[in-house]
Amino acid sequence: MTEEQRNLVSILLRVGSVLTGLLGWHYLAVAVIKDPGILVSPVEVVSKAYEMMVTTGELYPHLFASSIIFFYGFVLAVLVGVPLGFVMALSPLVRDYVNPWMTTLYTAPRIAFAPILLLWFGIGAGSKVAIVFLGCVFPVLINSYYGMRVVNREYVELARSYRLDRWALFGKILLPASVPFILAGVRLAIGRGLTGVAIAEWFGATEGLGYLIFFAGQTLNVPTLFVGVAVFAALGIIGFEIVRRVEKFATPWRGQTQGS
Amino acid sequence: MAGPVLELRNLNKEIPRPGKEPFQIFNNLNLSVREGEFVSIVGPSGCGKTTMLRVVNGLMPHSGGEILLDGKAADQVSDQLLMGFVFQGASLLPWRTSLKNVLLGLEGRGNNGQEAEQIAKKFLDLVGLNGFENHYPHELSGGMQQRVNLARALAVNPRILLMDEPFAALDAQTRSFMQLELLRIWAETKKTVIFVTHMIAEAVLLSDRVIVFSHRPGTIKSEFDIPLPRPRDMDIRSDPQFLHLENQIWKQIEQEVKAAGGFAQL
């Protein structure tokens, strides 16, 4: 197969996957389950989404609330995670000091922290941002740490051979070498951050996509439930696409970036 | 006549081992390199040639003896970056273009901006990479990457060029072309070169003098002056004198390999 043929096959497979998935879902809902209280057809989800976005516009306050929470938690996680990961990579003392807590917090189920954070930060934005932060910070931190730890020794030797000082070693070698790792961490953080938003908004929220889903589930409003889930999925896809573009821009030297 | 550019006096290197005798890498090295001389170092695998190069370049400390650069102890002049190192793997930074990779060495000297860029371009031209300034390493062939590696080392205007088996990873044909290129560049820049290689023919083709290392702990076993006329080309490889030298050096290395326990040890 030529390159072009492979690309065509790749595109056809992806489109085909989406179409067959939606058709299967539709068939399952309309012909097999036949109970809109359990599963609704994608057609109904789309029409509900249309209603919420165009007719009533009721989706937007939720979308906006969730986006703000996500944004603050995510940005804070990057601002804390990247430098802390670097410092841990460069200083064994800091690493040993931080490690026990990092391991504990990272491996404990985040949902268990939600009530505690709620208690500390109240039911406002603070606790929600904290939950999102907790979800995002570890992948970013761990990847920044490893990115800097696994820098090719040849490059470090090169820097020493040409007598770069420690700042130049950091800025010209270690940092650029870590960028792909950091971006991979950011990619993971997007998924975990969105999960964080959903969890955060299940506890004592009055708006947001998580609240929307939770409330729709409680009131057996299945179409709205699916709209909420679909919007979360869409946010994840958009986030991944943004990171992919940043990757392409920030690391042009990698030639072909990994497929989406 | 001026004194030697580089002088090693009783240089040795050992690695301490807990509860055991230290591990001797090389021992009692005495070597003196003249201005503009091309010296190759050959020897059995693991004899400490590369380590010696790294010690001379200040990447590793030595355990005893002296390294003199222009008659001064090397640790007193090391910050002035008097050496250029050509690595075995090209060691190019993948996120930098050819030009920026060459600039790295200059940046280490605090040399930035327009002037540095002119210098970097000049040396990329010299190694035959005019037009490839903005290519990333992954867009270059192995031979081209080694050219950038060489340009980077030359751009810092080193007192000595240290080359650690720079053509080892290249295919035989590219390797031959690179040897000729190195001869041309060396003639143009008149640098003092210390060249480590496994390949005896390569050493004879390029050098004024070939040093044979013994097996570990490495020390200088013998030296061969290579009086072949310059400029040299590939035809010289069938010259009787060339073949004779190659053969003599091979015998020296063979002895060392046998003394170290035979070919099976390789």
mmCIF file of N, CA, C and O in Angstrom, chain B residues 188-256:
data_model
loop_
_atom_site.group_PDB
_atom_site.id
_atom_site.type_symbol
_atom_site.label_atom_id
_atom_site.label_comp_id
_atom_site.label_asym_id
_atom_site.label_seq_id
_atom_site.Cartn_x
_atom_site.Cartn_y
_atom_site.Cartn_z
ATOM 1 N N GLU B 188 42.931 22.475 5.779
ATOM 2 C CA GLU B 188 42.488 23.871 5.730
ATOM 3 C C GLU B 188 42.587 24.562 7.079
ATOM 4 O O GLU B 188 42.870 25.752 7.153
ATOM 5 N N THR B 189 42.307 23.812 8.167
ATOM 6 C CA THR B 189 42.256 24.462 9.481
ATOM 7 C C THR B 189 43.571 24.326 10.248
ATOM 8 O O THR B 189 43.790 25.058 11.211
ATOM 9 N N LYS B 190 44.408 23.366 9.835
ATOM 10 C CA LYS B 190 45.708 23.160 10.484
ATOM 11 C C LYS B 190 45.571 22.924 11.984
ATOM 12 O O LYS B 190 46.380 23.388 12.782
ATOM 13 N N LYS B 191 44.509 22.208 12.370
ATOM 14 C CA LYS B 191 44.295 21.937 13.797
ATOM 15 C C LYS B 191 45.189 20.790 14.269
ATOM 16 O O LYS B 191 45.567 19.915 13.482
ATOM 17 N N THR B 192 45.454 20.804 15.558
ATOM 18 C CA THR B 192 46.087 19.666 16.198
ATOM 19 C C THR B 192 44.982 18.656 16.514
ATOM 20 O O THR B 192 43.974 19.030 17.115
ATOM 21 N N VAL B 193 45.141 17.399 16.088
ATOM 22 C CA VAL B 193 44.059 16.429 16.240
ATOM 23 C C VAL B 193 44.538 15.186 16.988
ATOM 24 O O VAL B 193 45.634 14.681 16.719
ATOM 25 N N ILE B 194 43.724 14.732 17.944
ATOM 26 C CA ILE B 194 43.932 13.408 18.530
ATOM 27 C C ILE B 194 42.713 12.579 18.165
ATOM 28 O O ILE B 194 41.580 12.947 18.473
ATOM 29 N N PHE B 195 42.963 11.493 17.471
ATOM 30 C CA PHE B 195 41.898 10.732 16.828
ATOM 31 C C PHE B 195 41.934 9.299 17.343
ATOM 32 O O PHE B 195 42.927 8.592 17.160
ATOM 33 N N VAL B 196 40.872 8.884 18.009
ATOM 34 C CA VAL B 196 40.801 7.512 18.512
ATOM 35 C C VAL B 196 40.030 6.668 17.513
ATOM 36 O O VAL B 196 38.971 7.081 17.035
ATOM 37 N N THR B 197 40.553 5.516 17.164
ATOM 38 C CA THR B 197 39.841 4.651 16.219
ATOM 39 C C THR B 197 40.172 3.184 16.462
ATOM 40 O O THR B 197 41.169 2.854 17.109
ATOM 41 N N HIS B 198 39.301 2.316 15.946
ATOM 42 C CA HIS B 198 39.567 0.879 15.965
ATOM 43 C C HIS B 198 40.231 0.432 14.678
ATOM 44 O O HIS B 198 40.733 -0.675 14.574
ATOM 45 N N MET B 199 40.136 1.315 13.673
ATOM 46 C CA MET B 199 40.469 0.878 12.333
ATOM 47 C C MET B 199 41.874 1.320 11.974
ATOM 48 O O MET B 199 42.155 2.518 11.858
ATOM 49 N N ILE B 200 42.764 0.356 11.798
ATOM 50 C CA ILE B 200 44.173 0.677 11.587
ATOM 51 C C ILE B 200 44.373 1.447 10.285
ATOM 52 O O ILE B 200 45.092 2.444 10.239
ATOM 53 N N ALA B 201 43.703 0.995 9.219
ATOM 54 C CA ALA B 201 43.857 1.668 7.919
ATOM 55 C C ALA B 201 43.457 3.140 8.024
ATOM 56 O O ALA B 201 44.084 4.026 7.436
ATOM 57 N N GLU B 202 42.397 3.394 8.791
ATOM 58 C CA GLU B 202 41.935 4.764 8.983
ATOM 59 C C GLU B 202 43.016 5.597 9.671
ATOM 60 O O GLU B 202 43.321 6.719 9.267
ATOM 61 N N ALA B 203 43.610 4.991 10.703
ATOM 62 C CA ALA B 203 44.658 5.692 11.450
ATOM 63 C C ALA B 203 45.847 6.014 10.548
ATOM 64 O O ALA B 203 46.376 7.123 10.560
ATOM 65 N N VAL B 204 46.266 5.044 9.735
ATOM 66 C CA VAL B 204 47.436 5.240 8.875
ATOM 67 C C VAL B 204 47.133 6.286 7.806
ATOM 68 O O VAL B 204 47.947 7.170 7.527
ATOM 69 N N LEU B 205 45.945 6.195 7.227
ATOM 70 C CA LEU B 205 45.560 7.137 6.170
ATOM 71 C C LEU B 205 45.601 8.579 6.664
ATOM 72 O O LEU B 205 46.069 9.481 5.972
ATOM 73 N N LEU B 206 45.105 8.798 7.895
ATOM 74 C CA LEU B 206 44.903 10.168 8.361
ATOM 75 C C LEU B 206 46.132 10.771 9.040
ATOM 76 O O LEU B 206 46.349 11.978 8.968
ATOM 77 N N SER B 207 46.951 9.935 9.686
ATOM 78 C CA SER B 207 47.819 10.471 10.736
ATOM 79 C C SER B 207 49.240 10.806 10.312
ATOM 80 O O SER B 207 49.763 10.289 9.323
ATOM 81 N N ASP B 208 49.852 11.645 11.137
ATOM 82 C CA ASP B 208 51.296 11.834 11.105
ATOM 83 C C ASP B 208 51.970 10.780 11.976
ATOM 84 O O ASP B 208 53.115 10.421 11.770
ATOM 85 N N ARG B 209 51.217 10.356 12.998
ATOM 86 C CA ARG B 209 51.782 9.428 13.974
ATOM 87 C C ARG B 209 50.660 8.558 14.521
ATOM 88 O O ARG B 209 49.561 9.069 14.771
ATOM 89 N N VAL B 210 50.930 7.271 14.679
ATOM 90 C CA VAL B 210 49.936 6.357 15.242
ATOM 91 C C VAL B 210 50.494 5.791 16.543
ATOM 92 O O VAL B 210 51.620 5.303 16.588
ATOM 93 N N ILE B 211 49.697 5.885 17.590
ATOM 94 C CA ILE B 211 50.096 5.372 18.900
ATOM 95 C C ILE B 211 49.326 4.085 19.155
ATOM 96 O O ILE B 211 48.106 4.063 18.991
ATOM 97 N N VAL B 212 50.015 3.029 19.539
ATOM 98 C CA VAL B 212 49.332 1.767 19.853
ATOM 99 C C VAL B 212 49.264 1.601 21.365
ATOM 100 O O VAL B 212 50.281 1.670 22.052
ATOM 101 N N PHE B 213 48.051 1.409 21.850
ATOM 102 C CA PHE B 213 47.845 1.168 23.279
ATOM 103 C C PHE B 213 47.934 -0.326 23.570
ATOM 104 O O PHE B 213 47.522 -1.142 22.754
ATOM 105 N N SER B 214 48.422 -0.637 24.762
ATOM 106 C CA SER B 214 48.410 -2.026 25.209
ATOM 107 C C SER B 214 47.021 -2.354 25.753
ATOM 108 O O SER B 214 46.186 -1.471 25.908
ATOM 109 N N HIS B 215 46.798 -3.628 26.050
ATOM 110 C CA HIS B 215 45.529 -3.986 26.690
ATOM 111 C C HIS B 215 45.512 -3.439 28.117
ATOM 112 O O HIS B 215 46.521 -2.969 28.626
ATOM 113 N N ARG B 216 44.360 -3.500 28.755
ATOM 114 C CA ARG B 216 44.176 -2.851 30.040
ATOM 115 C C ARG B 216 45.057 -3.449 31.128
ATOM 116 O O ARG B 216 45.158 -4.665 31.202
ATOM 117 N N PRO B 217 45.601 -2.634 32.018
ATOM 118 C CA PRO B 217 45.534 -1.170 31.994
ATOM 119 C C PRO B 217 46.348 -0.582 30.852
ATOM 120 O O PRO B 217 47.515 -0.942 30.685
ATOM 121 N N GLY B 218 45.716 0.261 30.067
ATOM 122 C CA GLY B 218 46.325 0.762 28.846
ATOM 123 C C GLY B 218 47.563 1.594 29.100
ATOM 124 O O GLY B 218 47.619 2.391 30.040
ATOM 125 N N THR B 219 48.548 1.349 28.266
ATOM 126 C CA THR B 219 49.703 2.233 28.287
ATOM 127 C C THR B 219 50.244 2.246 26.869
ATOM 128 O O THR B 219 49.780 1.476 26.024
ATOM 129 N N ILE B 220 51.188 3.129 26.579
ATOM 130 C CA ILE B 220 51.628 3.203 25.195
ATOM 131 C C ILE B 220 52.590 2.070 24.901
ATOM 132 O O ILE B 220 53.632 1.939 25.545
ATOM 133 N N LYS B 221 52.219 1.224 23.958
ATOM 134 C CA LYS B 221 53.028 0.061 23.619
ATOM 135 C C LYS B 221 54.058 0.435 22.563
ATOM 136 O O LYS B 221 55.220 0.092 22.691
ATOM 137 N N SER B 222 53.622 1.122 21.539
ATOM 138 C CA SER B 222 54.564 1.534 20.500
ATOM 139 C C SER B 222 54.017 2.725 19.721
ATOM 140 O O SER B 222 52.830 3.059 19.840
ATOM 141 N N GLU B 223 54.898 3.322 18.967
ATOM 142 C CA GLU B 223 54.530 4.497 18.175
ATOM 143 C C GLU B 223 55.031 4.323 16.762
ATOM 144 O O GLU B 223 56.103 3.768 16.543
ATOM 145 N N PHE B 224 54.257 4.761 15.791
ATOM 146 C CA PHE B 224 54.685 4.676 14.395
ATOM 147 C C PHE B 224 54.574 6.044 13.745
ATOM 148 O O PHE B 224 53.486 6.638 13.742
ATOM 149 N N ASP B 225 55.677 6.534 13.196
ATOM 150 C CA ASP B 225 55.578 7.726 12.363
ATOM 151 C C ASP B 225 55.054 7.295 11.004
ATOM 152 O O ASP B 225 55.401 6.226 10.503
ATOM 153 N N ILE B 226 54.195 8.109 10.437
ATOM 154 C CA ILE B 226 53.630 7.779 9.130
ATOM 155 C C ILE B 226 54.196 8.786 8.129
ATOM 156 O O ILE B 226 53.663 9.883 7.966
ATOM 157 N N PRO B 227 55.275 8.430 7.455
ATOM 158 C CA PRO B 227 55.941 9.404 6.597
ATOM 159 C C PRO B 227 55.332 9.516 5.203
ATOM 160 O O PRO B 227 55.957 10.089 4.306
ATOM 161 N N LEU B 228 54.157 8.976 4.999
ATOM 162 C CA LEU B 228 53.536 9.016 3.672
ATOM 163 C C LEU B 228 53.303 10.466 3.254
ATOM 164 O O LEU B 228 52.908 11.292 4.079
ATOM 165 N N PRO B 229 53.526 10.769 1.970
ATOM 166 C CA PRO B 229 53.390 12.154 1.533
ATOM 167 C C PRO B 229 51.947 12.635 1.580
ATOM 168 O O PRO B 229 51.013 11.835 1.489
ATOM 169 N N ARG B 230 51.778 13.926 1.772
ATOM 170 C CA ARG B 230 50.461 14.546 1.715
ATOM 171 C C ARG B 230 50.433 15.492 0.529
ATOM 172 O O ARG B 230 51.490 16.000 0.138
ATOM 173 N N PRO B 231 49.279 15.865 -0.011
ATOM 174 C CA PRO B 231 47.961 15.346 0.344
ATOM 175 C C PRO B 231 47.794 13.883 -0.044
ATOM 176 O O PRO B 231 48.324 13.443 -1.049
ATOM 177 N N ARG B 232 47.015 13.184 0.784
ATOM 178 C CA ARG B 232 46.801 11.762 0.543
ATOM 179 C C ARG B 232 45.410 11.548 -0.042
ATOM 180 O O ARG B 232 44.489 12.303 0.236
ATOM 181 N N ASP B 233 45.283 10.493 -0.840
ATOM 182 C CA ASP B 233 43.948 10.106 -1.294
ATOM 183 C C ASP B 233 43.804 8.604 -1.110
ATOM 184 O O ASP B 233 44.690 7.948 -0.557
ATOM 185 N N MET B 234 42.714 8.043 -1.594
ATOM 186 C CA MET B 234 42.435 6.635 -1.317
ATOM 187 C C MET B 234 43.435 5.692 -2.017
ATOM 188 O O MET B 234 43.590 4.555 -1.597
ATOM 189 N N ASP B 235 44.078 6.179 -3.082
ATOM 190 C CA ASP B 235 45.040 5.333 -3.786
ATOM 191 C C ASP B 235 46.181 4.897 -2.879
ATOM 192 O O ASP B 235 46.785 3.842 -3.071
ATOM 193 N N ILE B 236 46.439 5.713 -1.880
ATOM 194 C CA ILE B 236 47.566 5.439 -0.999
ATOM 195 C C ILE B 236 47.377 4.122 -0.240
ATOM 196 O O ILE B 236 48.344 3.517 0.231
ATOM 197 N N ARG B 237 46.142 3.678 -0.185
ATOM 198 C CA ARG B 237 45.874 2.449 0.570
ATOM 199 C C ARG B 237 46.497 1.216 -0.080
ATOM 200 O O ARG B 237 46.607 0.172 0.556
ATOM 201 N N SER B 238 46.858 1.330 -1.364
ATOM 202 C CA SER B 238 47.524 0.194 -2.011
ATOM 203 C C SER B 238 49.031 0.413 -2.142
ATOM 204 O O SER B 238 49.740 -0.401 -2.718
ATOM 205 N N ASP B 239 49.511 1.522 -1.591
ATOM 206 C CA ASP B 239 50.946 1.811 -1.581
ATOM 207 C C ASP B 239 51.669 0.798 -0.682
ATOM 208 O O ASP B 239 51.196 0.507 0.425
ATOM 209 N N PRO B 240 52.782 0.239 -1.132
ATOM 210 C CA PRO B 240 53.466 -0.794 -0.318
ATOM 211 C C PRO B 240 53.833 -0.296 1.081
ATOM 212 O O PRO B 240 53.714 -1.055 2.058
ATOM 213 N N GLN B 241 54.239 0.951 1.168
ATOM 214 C CA GLN B 241 54.621 1.482 2.481
ATOM 215 C C GLN B 241 53.413 1.534 3.432
ATOM 216 O O GLN B 241 53.509 1.202 4.612
ATOM 217 N N PHE B 242 52.271 1.931 2.869
ATOM 218 C CA PHE B 242 51.028 1.974 3.647
ATOM 219 C C PHE B 242 50.702 0.579 4.175
ATOM 220 O O PHE B 242 50.436 0.393 5.371
ATOM 221 N N LEU B 243 50.764 -0.394 3.265
ATOM 222 C CA LEU B 243 50.408 -1.760 3.648
ATOM 223 C C LEU B 243 51.364 -2.305 4.701
ATOM 224 O O LEU B 243 50.953 -3.000 5.634
ATOM 225 N N HIS B 244 52.630 -1.949 4.537
ATOM 226 C CA HIS B 244 53.628 -2.403 5.493
ATOM 227 C C HIS B 244 53.322 -1.844 6.891
ATOM 228 O O HIS B 244 53.329 -2.582 7.891
ATOM 229 N N LEU B 245 53.044 -0.550 6.942
ATOM 230 C CA LEU B 245 52.727 0.090 8.236
ATOM 231 C C LEU B 245 51.468 -0.529 8.857
ATOM 232 O O LEU B 245 51.427 -0.852 10.048
ATOM 233 N N GLU B 246 50.471 -0.698 8.022
ATOM 234 C CA GLU B 246 49.209 -1.256 8.508
ATOM 235 C C GLU B 246 49.447 -2.633 9.125
ATOM 236 O O GLU B 246 48.949 -2.949 10.205
ATOM 237 N N ASN B 247 50.263 -3.417 8.427
ATOM 238 C CA ASN B 247 50.566 -4.765 8.866
ATOM 239 C C ASN B 247 51.345 -4.773 10.183
ATOM 240 O O ASN B 247 51.041 -5.533 11.112
ATOM 241 N N GLN B 248 52.326 -3.883 10.267
ATOM 242 C CA GLN B 248 53.127 -3.810 11.494
ATOM 243 C C GLN B 248 52.260 -3.425 12.700
ATOM 244 O O GLN B 248 52.404 -3.986 13.786
ATOM 245 N N ILE B 249 51.393 -2.462 12.487
ATOM 246 C CA ILE B 249 50.532 -2.011 13.593
ATOM 247 C C ILE B 249 49.574 -3.130 13.991
ATOM 248 O O ILE B 249 49.340 -3.385 15.172
ATOM 249 N N TRP B 250 49.070 -3.823 12.979
ATOM 250 C CA TRP B 250 48.171 -4.934 13.274
ATOM 251 C C TRP B 250 48.850 -5.977 14.149
ATOM 252 O O TRP B 250 48.267 -6.486 15.103
ATOM 253 N N LYS B 251 50.134 -6.274 13.846
ATOM 254 C CA LYS B 251 50.858 -7.270 14.624
ATOM 255 C C LYS B 251 50.979 -6.850 16.088
ATOM 256 O O LYS B 251 50.867 -7.669 16.999
ATOM 257 N N GLN B 252 51.197 -5.578 16.287
ATOM 258 C CA GLN B 252 51.293 -5.048 17.654
ATOM 259 C C GLN B 252 49.983 -5.274 18.411
ATOM 260 O O GLN B 252 49.974 -5.689 19.565
ATOM 261 N N ILE B 253 48.890 -4.982 17.717
ATOM 262 C CA ILE B 253 47.594 -5.116 18.386
ATOM 263 C C ILE B 253 47.279 -6.589 18.626
ATOM 264 O O ILE B 253 46.782 -6.967 19.694
ATOM 265 N N GLU B 254 47.629 -7.403 17.657
ATOM 266 C CA GLU B 254 47.392 -8.842 17.787
ATOM 267 C C GLU B 254 48.091 -9.391 19.025
ATOM 268 O O GLU B 254 47.508 -10.144 19.811
ATOM 269 N N GLN B 255 49.344 -8.977 19.202
ATOM 270 C CA GLN B 255 50.103 -9.389 20.397
ATOM 271 C C GLN B 255 49.359 -9.030 21.677
ATOM 272 O O GLN B 255 49.274 -9.819 22.617
ATOM 273 N N GLU B 256 48.831 -7.811 21.676
ATOM 274 C CA GLU B 256 48.134 -7.330 22.875
ATOM 275 C C GLU B 256 46.876 -8.118 23.155
ATOM 276 O O GLU B 256 46.559 -8.431 24.296
#
